[in-house]
Short mmCIF file of C-alpha atoms in Angstrom, two decimals:
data_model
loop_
_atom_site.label_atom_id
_atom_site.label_comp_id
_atom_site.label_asym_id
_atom_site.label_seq_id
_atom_site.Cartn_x
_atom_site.Cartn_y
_atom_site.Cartn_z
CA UNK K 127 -128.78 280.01 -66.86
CA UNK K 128 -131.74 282.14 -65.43
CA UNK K 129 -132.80 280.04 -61.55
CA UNK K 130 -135.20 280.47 -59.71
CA UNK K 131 -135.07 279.48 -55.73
CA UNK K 132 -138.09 278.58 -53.92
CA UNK K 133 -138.56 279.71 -49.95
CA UNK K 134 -141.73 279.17 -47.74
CA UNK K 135 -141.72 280.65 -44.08
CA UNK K 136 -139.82 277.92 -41.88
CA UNK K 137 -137.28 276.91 -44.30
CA UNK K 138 -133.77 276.83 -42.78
CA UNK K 139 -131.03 279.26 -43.88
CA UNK K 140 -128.50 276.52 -45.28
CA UNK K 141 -130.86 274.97 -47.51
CA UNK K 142 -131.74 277.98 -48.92
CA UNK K 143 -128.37 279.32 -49.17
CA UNK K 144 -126.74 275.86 -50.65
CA UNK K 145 -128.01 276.84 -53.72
CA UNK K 146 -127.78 280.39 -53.84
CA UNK K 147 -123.78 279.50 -52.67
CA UNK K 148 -123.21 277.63 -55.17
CA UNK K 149 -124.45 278.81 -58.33
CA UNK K 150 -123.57 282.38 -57.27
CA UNK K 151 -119.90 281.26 -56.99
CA UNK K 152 -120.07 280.35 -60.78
CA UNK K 153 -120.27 284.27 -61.75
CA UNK K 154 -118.18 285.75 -59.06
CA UNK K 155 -115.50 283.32 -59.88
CA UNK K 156 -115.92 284.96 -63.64
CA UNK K 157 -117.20 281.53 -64.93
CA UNK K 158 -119.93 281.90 -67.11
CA UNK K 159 -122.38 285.22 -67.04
CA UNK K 160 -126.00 284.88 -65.96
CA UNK K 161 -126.07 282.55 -63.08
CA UNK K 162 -127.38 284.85 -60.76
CA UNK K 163 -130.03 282.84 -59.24
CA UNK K 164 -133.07 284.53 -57.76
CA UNK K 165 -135.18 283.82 -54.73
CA UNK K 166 -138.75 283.23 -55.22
CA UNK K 167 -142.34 282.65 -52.86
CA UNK K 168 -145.67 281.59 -53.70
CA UNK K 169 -147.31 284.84 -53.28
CA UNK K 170 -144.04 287.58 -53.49
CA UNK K 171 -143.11 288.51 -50.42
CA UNK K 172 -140.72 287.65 -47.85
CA UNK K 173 -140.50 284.82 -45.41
CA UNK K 174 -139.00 283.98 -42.34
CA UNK K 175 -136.49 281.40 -41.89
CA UNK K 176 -136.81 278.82 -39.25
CA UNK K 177 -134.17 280.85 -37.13
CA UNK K 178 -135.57 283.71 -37.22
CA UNK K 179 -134.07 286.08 -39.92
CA UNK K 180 -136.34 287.12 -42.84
CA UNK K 181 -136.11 287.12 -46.60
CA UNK K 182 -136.85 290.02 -48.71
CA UNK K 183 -136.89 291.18 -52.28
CA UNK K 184 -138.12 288.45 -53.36
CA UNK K 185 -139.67 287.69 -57.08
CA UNK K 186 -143.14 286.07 -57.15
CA UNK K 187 -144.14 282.60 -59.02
CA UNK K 188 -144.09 284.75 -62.23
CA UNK K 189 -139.65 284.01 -61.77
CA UNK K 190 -140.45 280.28 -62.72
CA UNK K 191 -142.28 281.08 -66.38
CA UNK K 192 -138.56 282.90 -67.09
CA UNK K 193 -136.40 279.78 -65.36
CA UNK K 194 -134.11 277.74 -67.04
CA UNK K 195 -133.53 275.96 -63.59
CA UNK K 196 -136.49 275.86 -61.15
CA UNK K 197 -135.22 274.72 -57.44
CA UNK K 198 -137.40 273.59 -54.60
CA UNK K 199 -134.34 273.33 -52.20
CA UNK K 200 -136.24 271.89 -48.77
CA UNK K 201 -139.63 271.37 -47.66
CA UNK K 202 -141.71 271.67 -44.43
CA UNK K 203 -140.63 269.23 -42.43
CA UNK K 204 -144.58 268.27 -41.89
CA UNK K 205 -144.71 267.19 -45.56
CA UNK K 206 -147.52 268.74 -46.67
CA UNK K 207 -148.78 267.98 -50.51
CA UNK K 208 -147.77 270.83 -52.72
CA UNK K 209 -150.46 272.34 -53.45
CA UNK K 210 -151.94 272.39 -57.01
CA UNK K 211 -150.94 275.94 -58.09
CA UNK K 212 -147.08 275.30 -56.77
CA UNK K 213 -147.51 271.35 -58.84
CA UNK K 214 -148.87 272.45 -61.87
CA UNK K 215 -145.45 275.24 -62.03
CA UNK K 216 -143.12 272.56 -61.97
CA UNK K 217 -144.93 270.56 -64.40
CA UNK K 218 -144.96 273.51 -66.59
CA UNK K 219 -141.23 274.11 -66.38
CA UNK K 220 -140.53 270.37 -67.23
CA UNK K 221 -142.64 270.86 -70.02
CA UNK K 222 -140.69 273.42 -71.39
CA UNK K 223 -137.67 272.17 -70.94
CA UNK K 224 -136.53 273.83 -67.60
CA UNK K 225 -134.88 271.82 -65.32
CA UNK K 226 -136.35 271.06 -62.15
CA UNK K 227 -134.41 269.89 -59.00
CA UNK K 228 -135.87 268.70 -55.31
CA UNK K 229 -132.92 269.08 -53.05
CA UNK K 230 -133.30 267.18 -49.70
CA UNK K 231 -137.63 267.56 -48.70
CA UNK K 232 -137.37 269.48 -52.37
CA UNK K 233 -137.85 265.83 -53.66
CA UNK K 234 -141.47 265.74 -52.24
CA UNK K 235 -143.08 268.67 -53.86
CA UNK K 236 -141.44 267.68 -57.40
CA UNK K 237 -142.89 264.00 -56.96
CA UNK K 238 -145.74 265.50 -56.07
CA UNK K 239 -146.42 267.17 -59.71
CA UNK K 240 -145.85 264.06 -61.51
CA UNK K 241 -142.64 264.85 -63.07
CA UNK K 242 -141.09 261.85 -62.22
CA UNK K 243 -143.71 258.93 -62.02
CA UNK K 244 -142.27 256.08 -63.58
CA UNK K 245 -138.58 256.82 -62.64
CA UNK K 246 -135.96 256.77 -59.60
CA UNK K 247 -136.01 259.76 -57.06
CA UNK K 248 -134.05 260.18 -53.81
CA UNK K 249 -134.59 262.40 -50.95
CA UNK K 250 -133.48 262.26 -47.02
CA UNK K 251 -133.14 258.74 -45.78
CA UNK K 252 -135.29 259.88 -43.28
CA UNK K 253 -137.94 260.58 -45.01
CA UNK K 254 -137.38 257.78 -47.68
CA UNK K 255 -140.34 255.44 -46.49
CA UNK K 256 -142.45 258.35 -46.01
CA UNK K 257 -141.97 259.71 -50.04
CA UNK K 258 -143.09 255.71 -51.24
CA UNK K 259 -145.84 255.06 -49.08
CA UNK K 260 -146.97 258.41 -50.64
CA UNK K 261 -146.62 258.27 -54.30
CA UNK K 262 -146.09 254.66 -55.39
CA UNK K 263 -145.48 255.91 -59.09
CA UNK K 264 -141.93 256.06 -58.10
CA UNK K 265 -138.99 253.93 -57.37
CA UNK K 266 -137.47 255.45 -54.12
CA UNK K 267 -133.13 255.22 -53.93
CA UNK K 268 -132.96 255.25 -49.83
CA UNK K 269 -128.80 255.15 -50.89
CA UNK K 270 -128.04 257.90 -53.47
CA UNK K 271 -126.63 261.37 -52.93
CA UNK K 272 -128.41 262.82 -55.68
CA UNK K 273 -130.36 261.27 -59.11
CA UNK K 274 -129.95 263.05 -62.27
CA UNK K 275 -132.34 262.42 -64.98
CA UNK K 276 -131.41 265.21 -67.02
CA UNK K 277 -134.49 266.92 -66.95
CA UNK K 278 -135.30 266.72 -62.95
CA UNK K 279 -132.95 265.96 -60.42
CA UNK K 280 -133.12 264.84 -56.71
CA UNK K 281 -130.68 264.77 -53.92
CA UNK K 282 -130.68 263.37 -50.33
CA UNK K 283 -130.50 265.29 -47.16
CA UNK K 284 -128.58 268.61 -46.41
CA UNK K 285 -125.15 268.43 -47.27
CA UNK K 286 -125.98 266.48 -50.34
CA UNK K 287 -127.68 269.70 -51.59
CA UNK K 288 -124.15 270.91 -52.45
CA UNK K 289 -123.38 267.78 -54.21
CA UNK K 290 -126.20 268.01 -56.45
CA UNK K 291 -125.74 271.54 -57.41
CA UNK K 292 -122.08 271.06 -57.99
CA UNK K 293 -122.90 268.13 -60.04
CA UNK K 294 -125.52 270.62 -62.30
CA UNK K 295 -122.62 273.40 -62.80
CA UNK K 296 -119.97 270.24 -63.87
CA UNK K 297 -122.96 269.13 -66.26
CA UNK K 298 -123.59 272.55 -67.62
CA UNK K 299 -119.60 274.11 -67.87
CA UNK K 300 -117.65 271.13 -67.06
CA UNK K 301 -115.35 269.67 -64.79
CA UNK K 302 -113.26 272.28 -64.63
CA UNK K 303 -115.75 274.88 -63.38
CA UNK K 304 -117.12 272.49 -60.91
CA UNK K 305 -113.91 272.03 -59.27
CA UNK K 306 -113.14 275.98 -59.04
CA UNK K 307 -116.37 275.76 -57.04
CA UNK K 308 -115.79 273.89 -54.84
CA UNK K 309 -111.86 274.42 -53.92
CA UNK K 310 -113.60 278.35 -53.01
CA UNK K 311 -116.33 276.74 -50.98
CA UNK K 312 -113.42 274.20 -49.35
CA UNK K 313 -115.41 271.49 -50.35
CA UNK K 314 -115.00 268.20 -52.58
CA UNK K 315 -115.94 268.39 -56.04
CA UNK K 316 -117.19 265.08 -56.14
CA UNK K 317 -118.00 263.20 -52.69
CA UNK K 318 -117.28 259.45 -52.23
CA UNK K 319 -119.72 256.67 -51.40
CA UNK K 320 -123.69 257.28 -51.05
CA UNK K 321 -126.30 258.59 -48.19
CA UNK K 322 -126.28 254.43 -47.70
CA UNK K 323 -123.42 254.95 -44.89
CA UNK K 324 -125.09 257.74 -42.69
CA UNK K 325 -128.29 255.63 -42.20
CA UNK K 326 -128.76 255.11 -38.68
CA UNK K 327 -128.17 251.24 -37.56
CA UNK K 328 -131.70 249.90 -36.57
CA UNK K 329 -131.27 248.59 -32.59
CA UNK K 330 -132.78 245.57 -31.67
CA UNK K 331 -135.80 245.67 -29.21
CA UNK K 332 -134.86 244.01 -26.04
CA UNK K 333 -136.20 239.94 -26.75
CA UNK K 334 -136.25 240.79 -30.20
CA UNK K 335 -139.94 240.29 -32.15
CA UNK K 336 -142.26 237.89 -30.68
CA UNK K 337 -141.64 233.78 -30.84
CA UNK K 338 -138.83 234.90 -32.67
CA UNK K 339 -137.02 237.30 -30.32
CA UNK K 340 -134.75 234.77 -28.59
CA UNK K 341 -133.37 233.69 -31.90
CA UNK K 342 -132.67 237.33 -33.21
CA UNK K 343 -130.76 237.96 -30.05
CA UNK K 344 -128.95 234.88 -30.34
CA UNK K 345 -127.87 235.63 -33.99
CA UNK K 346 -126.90 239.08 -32.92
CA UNK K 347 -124.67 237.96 -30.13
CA UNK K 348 -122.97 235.11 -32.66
CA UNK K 349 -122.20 237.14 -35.29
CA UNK K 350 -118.69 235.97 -35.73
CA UNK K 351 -120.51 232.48 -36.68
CA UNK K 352 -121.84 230.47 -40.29
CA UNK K 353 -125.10 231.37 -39.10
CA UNK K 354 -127.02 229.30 -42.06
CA UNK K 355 -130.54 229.18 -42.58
CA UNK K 356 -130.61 226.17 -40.91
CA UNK K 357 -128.78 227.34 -37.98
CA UNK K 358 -131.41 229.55 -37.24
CA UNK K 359 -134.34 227.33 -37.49
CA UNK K 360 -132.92 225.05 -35.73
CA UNK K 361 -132.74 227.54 -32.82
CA UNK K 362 -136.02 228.55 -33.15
CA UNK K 363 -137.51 225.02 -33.41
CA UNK K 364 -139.34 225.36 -36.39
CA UNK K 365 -138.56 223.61 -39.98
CA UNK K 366 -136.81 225.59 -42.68
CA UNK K 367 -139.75 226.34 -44.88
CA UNK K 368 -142.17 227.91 -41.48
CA UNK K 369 -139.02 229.86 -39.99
CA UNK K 370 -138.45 231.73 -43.52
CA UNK K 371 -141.88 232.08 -43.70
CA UNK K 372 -141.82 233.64 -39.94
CA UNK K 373 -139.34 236.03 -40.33
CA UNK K 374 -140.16 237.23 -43.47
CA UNK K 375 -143.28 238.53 -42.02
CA UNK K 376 -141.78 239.77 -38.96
CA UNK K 377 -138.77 241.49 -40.52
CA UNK K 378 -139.76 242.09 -43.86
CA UNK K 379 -136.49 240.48 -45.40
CA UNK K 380 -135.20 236.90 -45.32
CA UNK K 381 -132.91 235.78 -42.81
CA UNK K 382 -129.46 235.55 -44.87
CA UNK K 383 -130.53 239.05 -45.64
CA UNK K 384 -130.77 240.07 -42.47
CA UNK K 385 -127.83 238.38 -41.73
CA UNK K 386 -126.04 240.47 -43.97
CA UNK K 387 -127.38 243.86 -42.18
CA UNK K 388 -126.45 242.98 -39.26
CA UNK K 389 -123.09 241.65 -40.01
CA UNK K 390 -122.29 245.55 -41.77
CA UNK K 391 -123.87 247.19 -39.14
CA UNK K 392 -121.89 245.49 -36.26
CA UNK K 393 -118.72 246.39 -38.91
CA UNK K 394 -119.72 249.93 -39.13
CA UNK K 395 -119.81 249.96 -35.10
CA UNK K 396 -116.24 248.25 -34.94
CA UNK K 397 -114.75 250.71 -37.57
CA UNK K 398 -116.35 254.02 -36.05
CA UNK K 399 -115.22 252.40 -31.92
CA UNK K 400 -112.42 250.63 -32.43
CA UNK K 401 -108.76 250.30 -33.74
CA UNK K 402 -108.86 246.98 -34.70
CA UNK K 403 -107.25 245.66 -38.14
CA UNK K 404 -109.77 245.16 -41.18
CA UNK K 405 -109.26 241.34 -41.15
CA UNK K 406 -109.70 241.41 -37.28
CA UNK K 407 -113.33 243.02 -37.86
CA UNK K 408 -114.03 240.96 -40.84
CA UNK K 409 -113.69 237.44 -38.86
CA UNK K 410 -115.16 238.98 -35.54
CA UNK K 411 -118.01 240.10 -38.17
CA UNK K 412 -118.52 236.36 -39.46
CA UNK K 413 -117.30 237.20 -42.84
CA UNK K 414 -115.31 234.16 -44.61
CA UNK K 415 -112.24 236.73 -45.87
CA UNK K 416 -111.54 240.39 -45.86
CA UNK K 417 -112.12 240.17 -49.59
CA UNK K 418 -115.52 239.13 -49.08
CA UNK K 419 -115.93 241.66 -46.36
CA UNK K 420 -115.11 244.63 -48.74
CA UNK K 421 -116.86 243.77 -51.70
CA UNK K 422 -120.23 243.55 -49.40
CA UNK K 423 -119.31 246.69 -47.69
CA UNK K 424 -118.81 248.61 -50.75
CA UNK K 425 -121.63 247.01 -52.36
CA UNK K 426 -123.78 248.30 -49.68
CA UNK K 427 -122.12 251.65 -48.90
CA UNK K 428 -120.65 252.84 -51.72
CA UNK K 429 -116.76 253.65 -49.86
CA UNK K 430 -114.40 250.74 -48.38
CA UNK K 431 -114.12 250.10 -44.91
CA UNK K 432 -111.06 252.10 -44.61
CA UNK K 433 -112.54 255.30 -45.53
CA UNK K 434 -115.60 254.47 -43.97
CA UNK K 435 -113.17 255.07 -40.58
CA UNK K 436 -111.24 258.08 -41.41
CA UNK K 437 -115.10 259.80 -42.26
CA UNK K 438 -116.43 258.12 -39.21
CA UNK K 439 -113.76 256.93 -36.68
CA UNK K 440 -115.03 258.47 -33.24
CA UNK K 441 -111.52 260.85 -31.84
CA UNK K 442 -109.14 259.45 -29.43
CA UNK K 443 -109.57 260.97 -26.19
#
Protein backbone atom coordinates (compact mmCIF):
# COMPACT_ATOMS: atom_id res chain seq x y z
CA UNK A 1 0.00 0.00 0.00
CA UNK A 2 2.54 2.59 -1.45
CA UNK A 3 0.75 6.61 -0.35
CA UNK A 4 1.56 9.41 -1.26
CA UNK A 5 0.72 12.74 0.98
CA UNK A 6 0.28 15.99 -0.58
CA UNK A 7 1.61 19.42 1.35
CA UNK A 8 1.58 23.06 -0.08
CA UNK A 9 3.18 25.93 2.09
CA UNK A 10 0.30 26.99 4.65
CA UNK A 11 -1.12 23.70 5.31
CA UNK A 12 -1.60 23.04 9.04
CA UNK A 13 0.41 20.36 10.90
CA UNK A 14 -2.69 18.10 11.97
CA UNK A 15 -4.00 17.70 8.64
CA UNK A 16 -0.96 16.71 7.40
CA UNK A 17 -0.08 14.51 10.15
CA UNK A 18 -3.77 12.75 10.37
CA UNK A 19 -2.75 10.80 7.69
CA UNK A 20 0.72 10.20 8.12
CA UNK A 21 -0.64 9.07 12.01
CA UNK A 22 -2.65 6.87 10.91
CA UNK A 23 -1.44 4.82 8.24
CA UNK A 24 2.03 4.84 9.87
CA UNK A 25 0.44 3.17 12.95
CA UNK A 26 -0.58 0.22 10.61
CA UNK A 27 3.29 -0.88 10.25
CA UNK A 28 4.59 0.04 13.61
CA UNK A 29 1.80 -1.86 15.14
CA UNK A 30 3.34 -4.91 12.85
CA UNK A 31 0.05 -4.92 10.77
CA UNK A 32 0.71 -5.27 7.33
CA UNK A 33 4.32 -4.20 5.64
CA UNK A 34 4.50 -1.29 3.23
CA UNK A 35 2.30 1.38 4.57
CA UNK A 36 4.84 3.79 4.99
CA UNK A 37 3.25 6.71 3.48
CA UNK A 38 5.38 9.43 1.95
CA UNK A 39 5.06 13.18 1.83
CA UNK A 40 4.93 14.80 -1.44
CA UNK A 41 4.91 18.78 -3.14
CA UNK A 42 4.27 20.03 -6.45
CA UNK A 43 7.71 20.95 -7.28
CA UNK A 44 9.99 18.69 -4.46
CA UNK A 45 10.91 20.62 -1.89
CA UNK A 46 9.84 21.53 1.43
CA UNK A 47 7.10 23.72 2.73
CA UNK A 48 6.18 25.53 5.61
CA UNK A 49 3.31 24.79 7.70
CA UNK A 50 0.90 27.42 8.68
CA UNK A 51 2.65 27.52 12.22
CA UNK A 52 5.66 27.92 11.28
CA UNK A 53 7.71 24.61 11.21
CA UNK A 54 8.92 23.33 7.80
CA UNK A 55 8.76 20.09 5.89
CA UNK A 56 11.64 18.44 4.36
CA UNK A 57 12.67 15.38 2.43
CA UNK A 58 10.09 15.45 0.58
CA UNK A 59 9.40 13.29 -2.85
CA UNK A 60 8.25 15.31 -5.89
CA UNK A 61 4.87 14.67 -8.07
CA UNK A 62 6.88 11.76 -9.63
CA UNK A 63 5.57 9.78 -5.77
CA UNK A 64 1.95 9.83 -7.29
CA UNK A 65 2.85 7.71 -10.77
CA UNK A 66 4.13 4.89 -7.94
CA UNK A 67 0.83 5.45 -5.47
CA UNK A 68 -1.56 3.02 -4.69
CA UNK A 69 -3.27 5.74 -2.44
CA UNK A 70 -2.89 9.41 -3.54
CA UNK A 71 -4.05 11.90 -0.52
CA UNK A 72 -4.78 15.57 -0.83
CA UNK A 73 -5.34 15.90 3.01
CA UNK A 74 -6.39 19.94 3.23
CA UNK A 75 -6.42 22.78 1.01
CA UNK A 76 -5.73 26.57 1.11
CA UNK A 77 -8.21 27.88 2.91
CA UNK A 78 -8.63 30.60 -0.13
CA UNK A 79 -9.82 27.74 -2.38
CA UNK A 80 -7.96 28.21 -5.19
CA UNK A 81 -8.69 25.80 -8.43
CA UNK A 82 -6.08 23.12 -8.59
CA UNK A 83 -4.26 23.83 -11.08
CA UNK A 84 -4.15 21.69 -14.28
CA UNK A 85 -0.80 19.88 -13.74
CA UNK A 86 -1.89 18.91 -9.87
CA UNK A 87 -5.83 17.85 -11.73
CA UNK A 88 -4.67 15.96 -14.46
CA UNK A 89 -2.36 13.66 -11.47
CA UNK A 90 -5.32 12.71 -9.76
CA UNK A 91 -7.15 11.90 -12.78
CA UNK A 92 -4.31 9.80 -13.77
CA UNK A 93 -4.20 7.85 -10.52
CA UNK A 94 -8.02 7.15 -10.75
CA UNK A 95 -7.36 5.95 -14.00
CA UNK A 96 -5.14 3.48 -12.93
CA UNK A 97 -6.76 2.32 -10.30
CA UNK A 98 -5.14 4.29 -7.35
CA UNK A 99 -7.26 5.48 -4.89
CA UNK A 100 -7.70 9.00 -4.40
CA UNK A 101 -9.00 10.67 -1.15
CA UNK A 102 -9.84 14.65 -0.39
CA UNK A 103 -9.77 14.86 3.33
CA UNK A 104 -11.48 18.05 4.72
CA UNK A 105 -10.49 21.21 1.73
CA UNK A 106 -8.77 17.83 0.08
CA UNK A 107 -12.37 17.40 -1.36
CA UNK A 108 -11.93 20.58 -3.56
CA UNK A 109 -8.87 19.82 -5.54
CA UNK A 110 -10.20 16.08 -6.25
CA UNK A 111 -13.64 17.62 -7.52
CA UNK A 112 -11.75 19.78 -9.25
CA UNK A 113 -10.14 16.95 -11.69
CA UNK A 114 -13.37 15.48 -12.50
CA UNK A 115 -13.07 12.34 -10.66
CA UNK A 116 -16.21 12.49 -9.16
CA UNK A 117 -18.75 14.41 -11.47
CA UNK A 118 -21.82 12.62 -11.41
CA UNK A 119 -21.54 11.30 -7.77
CA UNK A 120 -21.82 12.38 -3.92
CA UNK A 121 -18.75 14.20 -2.27
CA UNK A 122 -18.47 15.78 1.19
CA UNK A 123 -16.09 18.22 2.54
CA UNK A 124 -16.24 20.87 5.64
CA UNK A 125 -19.72 22.08 6.29
CA UNK A 126 -18.22 25.21 6.02
CA UNK A 127 -17.23 25.16 2.93
CA UNK A 128 -20.18 22.93 1.66
CA UNK A 129 -22.07 25.79 -0.33
CA UNK A 130 -18.89 27.05 -1.55
CA UNK A 131 -17.76 23.30 -3.29
CA UNK A 132 -21.62 23.34 -5.22
CA UNK A 133 -21.82 26.71 -6.35
CA UNK A 134 -18.41 25.69 -7.85
CA UNK A 135 -18.74 22.47 -9.62
CA UNK A 136 -22.42 21.66 -10.11
CA UNK A 137 -21.40 18.12 -11.56
CA UNK A 138 -21.67 16.98 -8.07
CA UNK A 139 -24.15 16.18 -5.42
CA UNK A 140 -22.72 17.89 -2.22
CA UNK A 141 -23.51 15.68 1.45
CA UNK A 142 -23.35 18.99 3.87
CA UNK A 143 -24.04 15.83 6.71
CA UNK A 144 -21.50 12.99 6.13
CA UNK A 145 -18.23 12.30 7.91
CA UNK A 146 -16.66 10.86 5.03
CA UNK A 147 -18.07 9.24 1.37
CA UNK A 148 -16.48 6.21 0.10
CA UNK A 149 -16.90 5.34 -3.44
CA UNK A 150 -14.32 2.85 -3.56
CA UNK A 151 -12.22 4.42 -5.92
CA UNK A 152 -12.17 8.20 -4.37
CA UNK A 153 -13.13 9.09 -1.09
CA UNK A 154 -14.08 12.37 0.75
CA UNK A 155 -14.37 13.36 4.32
CA UNK A 156 -15.62 16.48 6.20
CA UNK A 157 -13.63 18.81 8.28
CA UNK A 158 -10.56 18.03 10.58
CA UNK A 159 -11.22 15.45 12.91
CA UNK A 160 -13.16 13.56 10.34
CA UNK A 161 -9.79 13.12 8.53
CA UNK A 162 -9.09 10.34 11.06
CA UNK A 163 -12.35 8.79 10.44
CA UNK A 164 -11.84 8.46 6.89
CA UNK A 165 -8.44 7.04 7.04
CA UNK A 166 -9.41 4.60 9.69
CA UNK A 167 -12.29 3.66 7.62
CA UNK A 168 -9.56 2.96 4.41
CA UNK A 169 -7.21 0.67 6.77
CA UNK A 170 -10.72 -1.34 8.08
CA UNK A 171 -11.52 -1.57 4.18
CA UNK A 172 -8.10 -2.70 3.20
CA UNK A 173 -7.09 -5.27 6.49
CA UNK A 174 -10.27 -5.36 8.29
CA UNK A 175 -11.92 -4.59 11.33
CA UNK A 176 -9.61 -5.88 13.38
CA UNK A 177 -6.66 -3.74 12.24
CA UNK A 178 -8.75 -0.69 12.28
CA UNK A 179 -9.58 -1.05 15.81
CA UNK A 180 -5.75 -1.70 16.92
CA UNK A 181 -5.48 1.76 15.35
CA UNK A 182 -7.32 3.46 16.89
CA UNK A 183 -7.27 2.01 20.69
CA UNK A 184 -3.12 3.32 20.11
CA UNK A 185 -4.28 6.66 18.85
CA UNK A 186 -7.11 6.68 21.93
CA UNK A 187 -9.58 7.23 19.50
CA UNK A 188 -12.98 5.49 18.30
CA UNK A 189 -12.79 3.12 15.61
CA UNK A 190 -15.91 4.07 14.23
CA UNK A 191 -17.54 7.57 15.32
CA UNK A 192 -21.34 7.94 15.84
CA UNK A 193 -23.73 10.26 14.05
CA UNK A 194 -22.60 12.67 11.02
CA UNK A 195 -20.85 16.34 10.58
CA UNK A 196 -24.96 17.17 10.50
CA UNK A 197 -24.72 17.87 14.48
CA UNK A 198 -21.64 20.32 14.57
CA UNK A 199 -23.30 22.71 12.02
CA UNK A 200 -23.63 25.93 13.55
CA UNK A 201 -27.49 26.94 14.32
CA UNK A 202 -28.32 29.84 11.84
CA UNK A 203 -29.52 33.04 14.31
CA UNK A 204 -32.28 34.95 13.30
CA UNK A 205 -31.70 38.63 12.20
CA UNK A 206 -33.35 40.92 14.60
CA UNK A 207 -37.23 41.49 12.74
CA UNK A 208 -36.51 38.57 10.85
CA UNK A 209 -36.60 39.03 6.67
CA UNK A 210 -38.61 41.77 5.36
CA UNK A 211 -42.77 41.73 5.42
CA UNK A 212 -42.10 38.55 6.82
CA UNK A 213 -39.87 39.25 9.83
CA UNK A 214 -42.61 39.70 12.45
CA UNK A 215 -43.98 36.32 11.64
CA UNK A 216 -40.52 34.46 11.81
CA UNK A 217 -40.03 35.97 15.21
CA UNK A 218 -43.33 35.06 16.26
CA UNK A 219 -42.86 31.35 15.19
CA UNK A 220 -39.53 31.36 16.89
CA UNK A 221 -40.83 32.55 20.19
CA UNK A 222 -43.97 29.82 19.93
CA UNK A 223 -42.15 27.01 19.27
CA UNK A 224 -43.79 24.84 21.82
CA UNK A 225 -47.05 25.40 19.48
CA UNK A 226 -49.00 23.36 16.19
CA UNK A 227 -47.64 26.04 14.24
CA UNK A 228 -49.54 24.86 10.82
CA UNK A 229 -49.22 26.37 7.62
CA UNK A 230 -52.14 28.11 8.23
CA UNK A 231 -51.11 29.41 11.48
CA UNK A 232 -48.54 31.24 9.91
CA UNK A 233 -50.37 32.88 7.16
CA UNK A 234 -52.75 33.79 9.11
CA UNK A 235 -50.19 35.84 11.10
CA UNK A 236 -48.78 37.27 8.31
CA UNK A 237 -52.09 38.24 6.62
CA UNK A 238 -51.62 36.74 3.48
CA UNK A 239 -53.60 33.51 1.96
CA UNK A 240 -51.96 30.11 2.08
CA UNK A 241 -50.92 29.83 -1.52
CA UNK A 242 -48.92 33.81 -1.47
CA UNK A 243 -47.34 33.11 2.14
CA UNK A 244 -45.70 29.68 0.80
CA UNK A 245 -44.91 31.38 -2.11
CA UNK A 246 -43.22 34.30 0.19
CA UNK A 247 -41.20 32.37 2.23
CA UNK A 248 -40.02 30.09 -0.10
CA UNK A 249 -38.27 32.87 -1.75
CA UNK A 250 -37.13 34.46 1.30
CA UNK A 251 -35.88 31.33 3.07
CA UNK A 252 -35.27 29.04 0.43
CA UNK A 253 -37.35 26.13 2.13
CA UNK A 254 -41.06 25.86 2.93
CA UNK A 255 -42.38 26.80 6.11
CA UNK A 256 -43.14 23.22 7.80
CA UNK A 257 -39.56 22.81 6.79
CA UNK A 258 -38.40 25.47 8.45
CA UNK A 259 -40.43 24.64 11.14
CA UNK A 260 -38.68 21.57 11.55
CA UNK A 261 -35.08 23.44 11.75
CA UNK A 262 -35.97 25.44 14.07
CA UNK A 263 -37.75 23.12 16.30
CA UNK A 264 -34.06 20.81 16.32
CA UNK A 265 -32.12 23.68 16.63
CA UNK A 266 -33.97 25.17 19.73
CA UNK A 267 -33.59 21.13 20.93
CA UNK A 268 -29.95 21.13 20.30
CA UNK A 269 -29.77 24.52 22.48
CA UNK A 270 -31.92 22.87 25.37
CA UNK A 271 -29.78 19.61 25.34
CA UNK A 272 -26.23 21.41 25.16
CA UNK A 273 -27.83 24.38 28.26
CA UNK A 274 -29.97 22.60 30.13
CA UNK A 275 -30.83 19.53 32.39
CA UNK A 276 -34.13 19.14 31.48
CA UNK A 277 -35.79 15.54 30.76
CA UNK A 278 -36.06 14.46 26.94
CA UNK A 279 -39.91 14.60 27.05
CA UNK A 280 -39.64 18.04 28.85
CA UNK A 281 -37.60 19.39 25.67
CA UNK A 282 -39.65 17.51 23.25
CA UNK A 283 -43.11 19.34 24.33
CA UNK A 284 -41.27 22.74 25.11
CA UNK A 285 -39.88 22.01 21.38
CA UNK A 286 -43.57 21.61 19.91
CA UNK A 287 -43.03 18.05 19.11
CA UNK A 288 -46.37 15.80 19.50
CA UNK A 289 -44.26 12.81 21.55
CA UNK A 290 -40.73 12.05 22.45
CA UNK A 291 -41.01 9.30 19.88
CA UNK A 292 -41.58 11.70 17.26
CA UNK A 293 -38.91 13.91 18.67
CA UNK A 294 -36.17 11.19 18.28
CA UNK A 295 -36.90 9.78 15.10
CA UNK A 296 -36.60 13.56 13.59
CA UNK A 297 -33.54 14.15 15.58
CA UNK A 298 -31.81 11.14 14.45
CA UNK A 299 -33.09 11.52 11.09
CA UNK A 300 -31.43 14.78 10.92
CA UNK A 301 -28.31 14.18 13.03
CA UNK A 302 -27.42 10.90 12.77
CA UNK A 303 -27.06 10.22 17.08
CA UNK A 304 -30.20 10.45 19.60
CA UNK A 305 -30.73 13.25 21.72
CA UNK A 306 -29.14 11.60 24.58
CA UNK A 307 -25.82 11.32 23.12
CA UNK A 308 -26.18 14.38 21.40
CA UNK A 309 -25.78 15.80 25.35
CA UNK A 310 -23.08 13.73 26.75
CA UNK A 311 -20.90 14.97 23.24
CA UNK A 312 -22.28 18.41 23.69
CA UNK A 313 -23.71 19.16 27.20
CA UNK A 314 -21.89 22.55 28.21
CA UNK A 315 -19.94 21.53 32.09
CA UNK A 316 -21.55 22.37 35.29
CA UNK A 317 -19.87 25.13 36.87
Amino acid sequence: MRIAVYAFDGITMFHLAAPLLVFGEVGRQGLAEGWDPVVWTRDGRGIRTVEGPRVENVKGPAAVDEADLVVLPSWPTDLPAADAALAGRIRAAQARGSRVAGLCLGAFPVVDSGVLDGREVVTHWGAAEELARRRPQVRVDPAALYLDHGDVLTSAGTASAIDACLHIVRSQLGSAAAATVARNLVVAPHREGDQAQYVDRPMPLPGGVGHLGPTIDWALAHLDRQLTVDDLAHHARMSRRHFTRRFAEVTGTTPARWVMGRRLDEARRLLETTTWPVARIATACGFTSVVTFRQNFVATYATTPTSYRQRFSLPST
